[in-house]
Coordinates of C-alpha atoms and ligand atoms in Angstrom, one line a residue:
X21 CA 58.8 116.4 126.0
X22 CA 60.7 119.4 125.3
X23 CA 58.9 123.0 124.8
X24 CA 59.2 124.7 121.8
X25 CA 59.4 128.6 122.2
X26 CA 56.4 130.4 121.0
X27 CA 56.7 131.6 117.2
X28 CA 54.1 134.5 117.4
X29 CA 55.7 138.1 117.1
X30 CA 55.0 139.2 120.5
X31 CA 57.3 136.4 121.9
X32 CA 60.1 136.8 119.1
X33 CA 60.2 140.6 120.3
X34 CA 59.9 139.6 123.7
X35 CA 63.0 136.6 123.3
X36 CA 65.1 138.8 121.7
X37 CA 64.7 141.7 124.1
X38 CA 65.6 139.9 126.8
X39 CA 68.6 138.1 125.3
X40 CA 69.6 141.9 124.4
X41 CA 69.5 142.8 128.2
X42 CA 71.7 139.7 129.1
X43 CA 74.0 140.4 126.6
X44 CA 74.5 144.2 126.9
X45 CA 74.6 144.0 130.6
X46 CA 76.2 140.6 131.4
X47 CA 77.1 141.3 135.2
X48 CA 75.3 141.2 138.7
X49 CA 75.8 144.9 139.3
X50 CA 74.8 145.9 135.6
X51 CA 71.4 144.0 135.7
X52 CA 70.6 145.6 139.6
X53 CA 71.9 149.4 137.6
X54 CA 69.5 148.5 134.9
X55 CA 66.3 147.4 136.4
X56 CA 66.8 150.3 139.5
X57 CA 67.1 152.8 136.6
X58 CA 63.8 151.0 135.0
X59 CA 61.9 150.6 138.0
X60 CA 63.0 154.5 138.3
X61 CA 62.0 156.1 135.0
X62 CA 58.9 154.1 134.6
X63 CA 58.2 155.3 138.2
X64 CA 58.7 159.2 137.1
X65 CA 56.9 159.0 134.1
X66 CA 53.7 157.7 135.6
X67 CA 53.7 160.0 138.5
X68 CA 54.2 162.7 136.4
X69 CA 51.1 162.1 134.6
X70 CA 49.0 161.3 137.2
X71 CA 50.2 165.0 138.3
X72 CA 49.4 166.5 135.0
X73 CA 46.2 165.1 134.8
X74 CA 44.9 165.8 137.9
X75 CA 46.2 169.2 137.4
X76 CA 44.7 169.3 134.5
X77 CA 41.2 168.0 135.9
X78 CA 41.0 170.5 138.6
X79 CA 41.5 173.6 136.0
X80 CA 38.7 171.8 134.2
X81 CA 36.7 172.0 137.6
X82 CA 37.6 176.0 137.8
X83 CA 37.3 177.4 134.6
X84 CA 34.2 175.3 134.0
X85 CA 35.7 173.3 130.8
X86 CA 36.4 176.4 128.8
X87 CA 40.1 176.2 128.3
X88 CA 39.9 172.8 127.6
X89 CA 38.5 172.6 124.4
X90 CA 40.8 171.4 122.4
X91 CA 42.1 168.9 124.5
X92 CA 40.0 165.3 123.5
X93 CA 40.3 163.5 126.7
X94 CA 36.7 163.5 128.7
X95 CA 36.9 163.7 132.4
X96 CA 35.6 160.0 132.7
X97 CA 38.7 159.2 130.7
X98 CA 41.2 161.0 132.6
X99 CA 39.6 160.1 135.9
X100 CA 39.7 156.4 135.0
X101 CA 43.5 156.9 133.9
X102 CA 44.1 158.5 137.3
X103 CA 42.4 155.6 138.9
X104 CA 45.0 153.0 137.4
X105 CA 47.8 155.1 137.2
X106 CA 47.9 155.5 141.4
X107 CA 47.7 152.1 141.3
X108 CA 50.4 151.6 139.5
X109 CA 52.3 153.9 141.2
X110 CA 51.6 151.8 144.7
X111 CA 52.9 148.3 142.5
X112 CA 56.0 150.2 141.3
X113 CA 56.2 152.0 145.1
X114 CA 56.2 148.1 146.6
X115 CA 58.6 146.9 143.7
X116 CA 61.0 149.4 143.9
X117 CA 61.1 148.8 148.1
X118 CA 62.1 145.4 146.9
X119 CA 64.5 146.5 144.4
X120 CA 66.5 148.8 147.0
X121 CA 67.1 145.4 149.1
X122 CA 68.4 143.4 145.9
X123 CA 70.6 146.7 145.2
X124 CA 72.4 146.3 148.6
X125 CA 73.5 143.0 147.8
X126 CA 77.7 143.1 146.5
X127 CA 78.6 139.9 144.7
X128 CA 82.4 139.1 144.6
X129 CA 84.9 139.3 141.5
X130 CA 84.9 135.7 140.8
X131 CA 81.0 135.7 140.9
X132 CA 80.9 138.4 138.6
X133 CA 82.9 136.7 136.2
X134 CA 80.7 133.6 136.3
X135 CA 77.9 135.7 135.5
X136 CA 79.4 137.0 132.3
X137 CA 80.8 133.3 131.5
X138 CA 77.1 132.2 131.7
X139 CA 75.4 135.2 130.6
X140 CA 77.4 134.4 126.6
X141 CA 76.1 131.0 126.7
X142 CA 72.5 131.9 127.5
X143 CA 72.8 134.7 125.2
X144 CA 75.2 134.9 122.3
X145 CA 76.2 137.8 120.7
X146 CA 74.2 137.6 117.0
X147 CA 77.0 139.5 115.4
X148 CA 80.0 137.8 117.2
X149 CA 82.6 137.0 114.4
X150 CA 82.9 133.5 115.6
X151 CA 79.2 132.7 115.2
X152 CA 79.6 134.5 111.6
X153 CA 82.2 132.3 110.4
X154 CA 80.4 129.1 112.1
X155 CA 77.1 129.9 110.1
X156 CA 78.7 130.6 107.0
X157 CA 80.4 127.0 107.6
X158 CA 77.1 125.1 108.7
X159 CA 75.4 127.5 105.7
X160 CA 78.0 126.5 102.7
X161 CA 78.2 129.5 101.0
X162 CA 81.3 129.3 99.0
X163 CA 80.5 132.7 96.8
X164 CA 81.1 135.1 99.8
X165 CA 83.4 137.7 98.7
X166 CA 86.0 137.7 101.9
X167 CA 86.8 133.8 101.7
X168 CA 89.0 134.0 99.0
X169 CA 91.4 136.6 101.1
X170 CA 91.8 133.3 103.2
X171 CA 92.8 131.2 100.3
Ligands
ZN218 ZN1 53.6 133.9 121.7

């Protein structure tokens, strides 16, 4: 029994998402550039928060929560985030070790150009012009305006 792909809107997002990534970066070094440069930002972003907010807690702790009036975030809720967020940090620290082994791995020409061969049949370009004219055949729309130029 075959398994259908999940309809709900999450998935759909998710499907299509990663058919864009297969599509836009069909090759063996593209997909290690992309995820490094994921792995990367996602890296900087957290840490830089975690900095921020534990700058930001130990101000609190000095001017005795004066200054941070207007800021809404209680210090449970930024000590809890800081909590997670250096845990996260360790994950992304352990992935990104991983990720540095994977990037020192060279794949030939002739493998690269398997991997684009494969990478259009697991993920075809939606707006190819070939796929265009094949659903407007499987579709039958004889009205469209271009198909008399082909008359
Ligand atoms: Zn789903």
């Amino acid at each position: 029994m075959k398994e259908e792909p999940c309809e709900c809107p999450d998935c759909q997002r998710f499907y299509k998402e990663h058919d864009r990534l297969i599509r836009e970066f069909p090759t063996f070094k593209q997909q290690q550039e992309l995820n490094w440069a994921s792995i990367q930002s996602f890296r900087t972003l957290c840490s830089k928060v975690t900095e921020e907010l534990q700058k930001q807690l130990s101000e609190k702790n000095i001017t005795g929560d004066s200054l941070e009036k207007n800021e809404h975030i209680c210090d449970k809720e930024i000590t809890d985030a800081i909590d997670e967020l250096e845990n996260v940090n360790a994950y992304l620290y352990s992935i990104e070790a991983l990720m540095e082994r994977i990037f020192d791995i060279k794949i030939s020409e002739n493998i690269e150009l398997k991997f684009k061969k494969i990478s259009k049949m697991l993920a075809p370009d939606p707006l190819n012009i070939d796929r265009l004219i094949l659903n407007r055949l499987f579709h039958q729309t004889p009205d469209l305006p271009d198909k008399n130029n082909f008359k």
